[in-house]
PDB file of C-alpha atoms and ligand atoms in Angstrom:
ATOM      1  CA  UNK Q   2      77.062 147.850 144.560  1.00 96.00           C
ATOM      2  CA  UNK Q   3      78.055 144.295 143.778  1.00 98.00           C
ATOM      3  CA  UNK Q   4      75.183 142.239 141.571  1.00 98.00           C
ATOM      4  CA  UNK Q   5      75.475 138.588 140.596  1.00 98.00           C
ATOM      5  CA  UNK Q   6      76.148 140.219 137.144  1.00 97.00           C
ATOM      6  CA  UNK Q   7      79.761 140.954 138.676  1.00 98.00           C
ATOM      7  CA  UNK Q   8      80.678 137.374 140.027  1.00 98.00           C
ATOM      8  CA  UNK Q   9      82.713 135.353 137.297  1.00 98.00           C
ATOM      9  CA  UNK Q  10      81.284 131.815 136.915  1.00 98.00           C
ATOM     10  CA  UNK Q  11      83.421 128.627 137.074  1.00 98.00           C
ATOM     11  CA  UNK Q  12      85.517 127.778 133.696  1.00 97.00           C
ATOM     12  CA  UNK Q  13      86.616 131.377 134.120  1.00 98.00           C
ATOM     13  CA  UNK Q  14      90.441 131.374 133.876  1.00 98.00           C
ATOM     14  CA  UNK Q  15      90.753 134.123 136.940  1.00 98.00           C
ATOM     15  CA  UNK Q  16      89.332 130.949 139.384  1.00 98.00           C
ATOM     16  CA  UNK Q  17      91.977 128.505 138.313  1.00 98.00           C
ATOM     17  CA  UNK Q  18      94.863 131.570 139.201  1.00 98.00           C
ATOM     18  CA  UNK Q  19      96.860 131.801 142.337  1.00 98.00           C
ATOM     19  CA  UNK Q  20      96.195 135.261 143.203  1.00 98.00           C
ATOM     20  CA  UNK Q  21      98.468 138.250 144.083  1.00 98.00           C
ATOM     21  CA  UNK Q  22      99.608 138.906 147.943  1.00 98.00           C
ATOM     22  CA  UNK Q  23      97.682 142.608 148.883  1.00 98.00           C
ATOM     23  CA  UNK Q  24     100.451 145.167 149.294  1.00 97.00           C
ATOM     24  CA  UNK Q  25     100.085 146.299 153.215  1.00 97.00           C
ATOM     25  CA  UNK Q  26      98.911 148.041 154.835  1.00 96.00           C
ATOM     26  CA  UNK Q  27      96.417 147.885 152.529  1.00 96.00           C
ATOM     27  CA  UNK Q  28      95.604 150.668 149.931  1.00 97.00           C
ATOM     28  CA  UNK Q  29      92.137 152.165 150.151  1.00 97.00           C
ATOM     29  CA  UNK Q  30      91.135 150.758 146.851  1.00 98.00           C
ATOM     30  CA  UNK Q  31      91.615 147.518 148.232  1.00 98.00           C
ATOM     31  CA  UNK Q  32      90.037 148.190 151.566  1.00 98.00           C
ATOM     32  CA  UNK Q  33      87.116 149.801 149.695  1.00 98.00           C
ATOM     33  CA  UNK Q  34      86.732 146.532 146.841  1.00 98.00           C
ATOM     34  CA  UNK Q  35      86.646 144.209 150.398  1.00 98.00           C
ATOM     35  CA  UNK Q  36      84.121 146.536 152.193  1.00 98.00           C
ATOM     36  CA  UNK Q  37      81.655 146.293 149.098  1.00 98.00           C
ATOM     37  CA  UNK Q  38      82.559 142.871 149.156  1.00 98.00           C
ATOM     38  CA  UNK Q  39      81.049 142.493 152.702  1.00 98.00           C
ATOM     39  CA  UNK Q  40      78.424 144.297 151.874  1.00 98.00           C
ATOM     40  CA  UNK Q  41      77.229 142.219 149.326  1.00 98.00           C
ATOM     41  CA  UNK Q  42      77.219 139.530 151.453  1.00 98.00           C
ATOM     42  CA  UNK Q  43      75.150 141.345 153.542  1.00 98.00           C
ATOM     43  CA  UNK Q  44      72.456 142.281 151.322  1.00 98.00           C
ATOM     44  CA  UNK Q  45      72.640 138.806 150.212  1.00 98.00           C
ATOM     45  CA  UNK Q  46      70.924 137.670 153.359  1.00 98.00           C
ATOM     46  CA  UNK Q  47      68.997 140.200 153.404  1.00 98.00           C
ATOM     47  CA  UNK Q  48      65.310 139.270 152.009  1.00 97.00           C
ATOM     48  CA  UNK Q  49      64.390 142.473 151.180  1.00 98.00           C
ATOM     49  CA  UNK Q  50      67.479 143.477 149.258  1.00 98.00           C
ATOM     50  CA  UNK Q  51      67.984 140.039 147.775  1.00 98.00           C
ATOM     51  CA  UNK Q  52      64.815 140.009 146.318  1.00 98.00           C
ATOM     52  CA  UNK Q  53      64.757 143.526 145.026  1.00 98.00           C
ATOM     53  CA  UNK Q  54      68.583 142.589 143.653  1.00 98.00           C
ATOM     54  CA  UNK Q  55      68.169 138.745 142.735  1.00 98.00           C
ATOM     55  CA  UNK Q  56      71.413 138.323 144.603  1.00 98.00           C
ATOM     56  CA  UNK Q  57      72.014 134.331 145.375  1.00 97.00           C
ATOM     57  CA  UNK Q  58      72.490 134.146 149.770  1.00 97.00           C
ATOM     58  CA  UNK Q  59      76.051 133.366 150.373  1.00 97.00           C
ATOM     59  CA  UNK Q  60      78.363 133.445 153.495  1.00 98.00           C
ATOM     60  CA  UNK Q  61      81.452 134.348 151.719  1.00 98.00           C
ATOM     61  CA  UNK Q  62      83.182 135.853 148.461  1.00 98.00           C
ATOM     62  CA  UNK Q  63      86.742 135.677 147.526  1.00 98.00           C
ATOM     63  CA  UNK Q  64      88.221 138.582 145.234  1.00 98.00           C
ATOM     64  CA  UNK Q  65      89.026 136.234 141.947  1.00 98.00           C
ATOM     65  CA  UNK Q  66      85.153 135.879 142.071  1.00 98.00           C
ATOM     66  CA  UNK Q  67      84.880 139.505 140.835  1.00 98.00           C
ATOM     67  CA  UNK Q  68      87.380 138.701 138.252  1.00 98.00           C
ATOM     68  CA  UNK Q  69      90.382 140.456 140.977  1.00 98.00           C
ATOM     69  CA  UNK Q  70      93.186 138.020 141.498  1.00 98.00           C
ATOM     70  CA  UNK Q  71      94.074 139.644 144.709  1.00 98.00           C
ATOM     71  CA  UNK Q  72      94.382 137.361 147.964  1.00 98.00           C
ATOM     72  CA  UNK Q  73      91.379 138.491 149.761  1.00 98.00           C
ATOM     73  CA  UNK Q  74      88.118 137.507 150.941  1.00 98.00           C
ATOM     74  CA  UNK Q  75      84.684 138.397 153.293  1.00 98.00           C
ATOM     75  CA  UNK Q  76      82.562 135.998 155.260  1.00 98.00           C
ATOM     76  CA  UNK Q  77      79.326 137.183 156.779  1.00 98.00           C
ATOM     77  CA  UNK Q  78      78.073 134.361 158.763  1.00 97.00           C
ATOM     78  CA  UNK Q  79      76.726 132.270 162.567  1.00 96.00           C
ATOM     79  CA  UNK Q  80      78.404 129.292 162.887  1.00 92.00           C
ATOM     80  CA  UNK Q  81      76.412 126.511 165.343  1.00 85.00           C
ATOM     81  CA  UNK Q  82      77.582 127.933 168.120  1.00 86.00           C
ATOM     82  CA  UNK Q  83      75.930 131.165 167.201  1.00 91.00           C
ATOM     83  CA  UNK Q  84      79.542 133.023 166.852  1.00 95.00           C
ATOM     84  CA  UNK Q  85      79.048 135.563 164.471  1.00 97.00           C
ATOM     85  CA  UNK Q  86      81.991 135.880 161.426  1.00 98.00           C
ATOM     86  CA  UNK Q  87      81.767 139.121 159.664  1.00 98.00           C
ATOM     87  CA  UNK Q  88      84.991 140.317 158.112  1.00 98.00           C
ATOM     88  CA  UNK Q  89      87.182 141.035 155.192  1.00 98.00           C
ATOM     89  CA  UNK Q  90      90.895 139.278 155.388  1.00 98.00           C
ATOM     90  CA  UNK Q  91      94.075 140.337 153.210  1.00 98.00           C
ATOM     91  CA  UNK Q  92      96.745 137.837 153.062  1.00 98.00           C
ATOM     92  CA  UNK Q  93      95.069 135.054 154.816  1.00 98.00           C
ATOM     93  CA  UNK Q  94      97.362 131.841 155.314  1.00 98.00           C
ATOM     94  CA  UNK Q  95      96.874 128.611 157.502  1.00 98.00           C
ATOM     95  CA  UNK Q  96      99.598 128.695 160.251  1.00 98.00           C
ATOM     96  CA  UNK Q  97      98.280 125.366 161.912  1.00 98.00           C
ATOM     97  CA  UNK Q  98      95.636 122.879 161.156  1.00 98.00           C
ATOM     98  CA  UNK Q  99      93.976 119.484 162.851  1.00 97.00           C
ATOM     99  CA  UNK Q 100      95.071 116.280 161.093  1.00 97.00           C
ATOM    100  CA  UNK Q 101      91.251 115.541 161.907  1.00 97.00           C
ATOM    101  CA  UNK Q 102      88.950 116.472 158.929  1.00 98.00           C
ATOM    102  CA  UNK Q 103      85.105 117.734 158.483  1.00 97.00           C
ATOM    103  CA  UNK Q 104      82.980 118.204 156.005  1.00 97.00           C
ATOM    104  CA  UNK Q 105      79.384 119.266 155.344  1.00 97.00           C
ATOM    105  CA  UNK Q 106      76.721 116.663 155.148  1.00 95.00           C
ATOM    106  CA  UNK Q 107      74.767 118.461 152.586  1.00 94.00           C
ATOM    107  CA  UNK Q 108      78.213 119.398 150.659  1.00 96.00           C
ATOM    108  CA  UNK Q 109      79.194 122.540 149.634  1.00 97.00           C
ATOM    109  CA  UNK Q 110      77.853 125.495 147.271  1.00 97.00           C
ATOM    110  CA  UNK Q 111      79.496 128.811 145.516  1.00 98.00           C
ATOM    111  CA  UNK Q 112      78.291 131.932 144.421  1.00 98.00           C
ATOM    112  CA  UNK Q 113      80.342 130.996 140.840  1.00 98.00           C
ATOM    113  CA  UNK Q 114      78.867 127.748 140.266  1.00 98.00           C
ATOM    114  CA  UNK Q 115      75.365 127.437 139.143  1.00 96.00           C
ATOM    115  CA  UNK Q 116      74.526 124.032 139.579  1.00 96.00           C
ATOM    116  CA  UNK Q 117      74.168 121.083 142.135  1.00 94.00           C
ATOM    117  CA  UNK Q 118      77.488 119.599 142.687  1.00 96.00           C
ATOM    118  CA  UNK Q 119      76.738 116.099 144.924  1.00 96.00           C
ATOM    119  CA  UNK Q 120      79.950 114.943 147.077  1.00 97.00           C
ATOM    120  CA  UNK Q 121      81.078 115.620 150.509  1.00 98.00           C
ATOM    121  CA  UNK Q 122      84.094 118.032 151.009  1.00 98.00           C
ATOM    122  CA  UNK Q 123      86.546 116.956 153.313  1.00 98.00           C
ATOM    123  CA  UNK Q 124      88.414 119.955 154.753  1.00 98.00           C
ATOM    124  CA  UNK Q 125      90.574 120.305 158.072  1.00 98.00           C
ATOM    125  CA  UNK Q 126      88.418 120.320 161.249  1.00 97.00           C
ATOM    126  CA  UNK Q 127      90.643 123.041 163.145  1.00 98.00           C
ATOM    127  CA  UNK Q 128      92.483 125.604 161.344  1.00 98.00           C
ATOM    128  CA  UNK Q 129      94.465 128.592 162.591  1.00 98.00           C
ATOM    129  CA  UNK Q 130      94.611 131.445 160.524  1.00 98.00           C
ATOM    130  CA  UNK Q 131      96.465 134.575 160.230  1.00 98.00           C
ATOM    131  CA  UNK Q 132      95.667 137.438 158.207  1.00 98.00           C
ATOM    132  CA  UNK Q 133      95.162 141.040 158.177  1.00 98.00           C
ATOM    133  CA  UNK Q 134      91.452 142.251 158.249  1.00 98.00           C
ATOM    134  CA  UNK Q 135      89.258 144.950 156.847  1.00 97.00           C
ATOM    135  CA  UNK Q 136      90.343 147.612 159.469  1.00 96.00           C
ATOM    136  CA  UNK Q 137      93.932 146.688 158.761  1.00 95.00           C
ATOM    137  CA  UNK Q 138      94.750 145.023 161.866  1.00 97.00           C
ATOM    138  CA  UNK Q 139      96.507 141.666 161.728  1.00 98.00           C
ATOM    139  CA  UNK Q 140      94.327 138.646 163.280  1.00 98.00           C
ATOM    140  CA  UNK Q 141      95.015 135.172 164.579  1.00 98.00           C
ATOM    141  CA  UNK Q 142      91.773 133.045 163.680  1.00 98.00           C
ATOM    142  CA  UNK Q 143      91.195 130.023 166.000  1.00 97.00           C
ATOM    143  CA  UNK Q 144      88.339 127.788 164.035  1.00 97.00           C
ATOM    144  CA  UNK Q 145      86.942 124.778 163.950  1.00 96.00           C
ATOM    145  CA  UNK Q 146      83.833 122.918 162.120  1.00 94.00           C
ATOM    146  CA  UNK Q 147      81.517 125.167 159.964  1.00 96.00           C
ATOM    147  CA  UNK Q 148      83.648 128.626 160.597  1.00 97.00           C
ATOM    148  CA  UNK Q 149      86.989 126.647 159.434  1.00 98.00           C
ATOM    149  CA  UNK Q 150      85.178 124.840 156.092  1.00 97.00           C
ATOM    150  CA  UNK Q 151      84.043 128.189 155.064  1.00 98.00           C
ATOM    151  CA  UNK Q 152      87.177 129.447 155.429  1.00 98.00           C
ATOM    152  CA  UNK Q 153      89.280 127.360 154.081  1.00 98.00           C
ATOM    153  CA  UNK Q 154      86.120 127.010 150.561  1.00 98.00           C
ATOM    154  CA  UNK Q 155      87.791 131.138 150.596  1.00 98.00           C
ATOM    155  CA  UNK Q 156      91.284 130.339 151.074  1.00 98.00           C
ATOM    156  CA  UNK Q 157      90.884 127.746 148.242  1.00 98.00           C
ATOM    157  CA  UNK Q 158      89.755 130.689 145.585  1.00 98.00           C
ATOM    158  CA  UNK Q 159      92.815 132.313 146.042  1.00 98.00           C
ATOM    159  CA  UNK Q 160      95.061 129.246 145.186  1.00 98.00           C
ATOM    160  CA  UNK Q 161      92.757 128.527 141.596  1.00 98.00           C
ATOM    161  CA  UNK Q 162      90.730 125.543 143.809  1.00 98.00           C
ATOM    162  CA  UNK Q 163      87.488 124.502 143.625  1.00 98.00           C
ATOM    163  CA  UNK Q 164      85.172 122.984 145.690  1.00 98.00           C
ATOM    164  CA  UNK Q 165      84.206 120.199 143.859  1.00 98.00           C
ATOM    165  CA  UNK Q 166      87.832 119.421 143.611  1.00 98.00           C
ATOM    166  CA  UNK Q 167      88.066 117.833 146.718  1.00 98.00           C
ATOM    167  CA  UNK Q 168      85.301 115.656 145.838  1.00 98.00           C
ATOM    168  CA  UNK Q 169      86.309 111.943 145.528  1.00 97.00           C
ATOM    169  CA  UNK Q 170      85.748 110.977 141.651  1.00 96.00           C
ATOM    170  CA  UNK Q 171      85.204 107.541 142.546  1.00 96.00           C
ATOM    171  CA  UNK Q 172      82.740 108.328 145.588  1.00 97.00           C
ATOM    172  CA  UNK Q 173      81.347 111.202 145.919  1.00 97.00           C
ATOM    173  CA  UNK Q 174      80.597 110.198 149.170  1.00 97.00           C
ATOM    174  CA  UNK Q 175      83.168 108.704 150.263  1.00 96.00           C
ATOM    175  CA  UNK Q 176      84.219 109.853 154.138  1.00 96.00           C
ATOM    176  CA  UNK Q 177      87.825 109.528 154.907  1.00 94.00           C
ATOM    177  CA  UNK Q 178      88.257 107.725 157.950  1.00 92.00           C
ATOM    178  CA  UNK Q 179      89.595 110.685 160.447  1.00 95.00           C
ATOM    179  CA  UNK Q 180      86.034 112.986 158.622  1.00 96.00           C
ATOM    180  CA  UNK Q 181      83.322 113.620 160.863  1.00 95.00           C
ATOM    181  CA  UNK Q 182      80.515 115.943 159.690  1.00 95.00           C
ATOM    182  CA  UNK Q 183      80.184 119.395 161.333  1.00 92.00           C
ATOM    183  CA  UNK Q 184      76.327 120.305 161.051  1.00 86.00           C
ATOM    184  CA  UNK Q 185      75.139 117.115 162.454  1.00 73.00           C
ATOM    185  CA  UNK Q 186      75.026 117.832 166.185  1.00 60.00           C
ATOM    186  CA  UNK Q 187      76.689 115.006 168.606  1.00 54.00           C
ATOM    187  CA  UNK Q 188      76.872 114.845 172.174  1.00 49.00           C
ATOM    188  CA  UNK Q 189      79.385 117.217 173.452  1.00 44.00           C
TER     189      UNK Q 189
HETATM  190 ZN1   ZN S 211      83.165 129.617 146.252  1.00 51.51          ZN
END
């Protein structure tokens, strides 16, 4: 079972790597790192097993967070429109993406950085993605707002990127003029 003593923290070489393409289909011992992957994220949301294993809540993991520079990631999560994400992907890659961008109005988190990092994101509001998931079928992903910011803060971990390095330096809070937040509900 995966613990927090397992996830690699920033300033750990392995996150500023551009990680290996998975050989597919994929081997078991990759299928089986991704599943426990998952899992973790499961428990992680789980009160019960959270408490019992300190784990921090998160709503994805990429494999150079274990210290594995292998291009693949879970996400366990609801996005606002109560779609439910829970998945393991080998060999993701953005196909297409919006010109528009998002970001998060409270900013962005990871399960390898222990502190408060203030600063809005901006990431692509619509992304496609392709990829091949945990039962080894390949998927087109059609996502926009919260489901495409998560997975593009995943896709970034597997290029050596950072969060907090698409914050501006100047302004943290600076909002590009085609960035709209996602979790701040409009009028449809
Ligand atoms: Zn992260």
């Amino acid at each position: 079972m995966i613990t927090m003593k397992d996830i690699v923290l920033e300033g750990h070489p392995v996150l500023e790597q551009v990680a290996e393409e998975v050989t597919l289909p994929p081997s078991k011992e990759n299928k089986d790192i991704l599943a426990e992957m998952l899992q973790f994220l499961k428990y992680s949301q789980d009160s019960e097993m959270a408490d019992k294993y300190k784990l921090r809540a998160g709503v994805g993991i990429a494999a150079p967070q274990l210290g594995i520079s292998k291009r693949m990631f879970a996400v366990h999560f609801e996005d606002l429109d109560g779609k439910t994400y829970s998945d393991g992907y080998f060999n993701p890659k953005i196909i297409s993406h919006s010109v528009e961008q998002t970001f998060l109005s409270g900013g962005e988190g990871c399960l390898s950085v222990e502190r408060e990092v203030p600063g809005y994101v901006p990431r692509y509001a619509r992304v496609t993605i392709s990829a091949t998931n945990l039962a080894g079928k390949q998927v087109k992903l059609r996502l926009r707002g919260y489901a495409a910011v998560v997975f593009q803060h995943e896709l970034d971990h597997l290029n050596g990127v950072m969060f907090y390095n698409h914050i501006n330096k100047q302004d943290p809070f600076f909002i590009p003029e085609n960035a709209k937040p996602c979790d701040i509900l409009e009028d449809k």
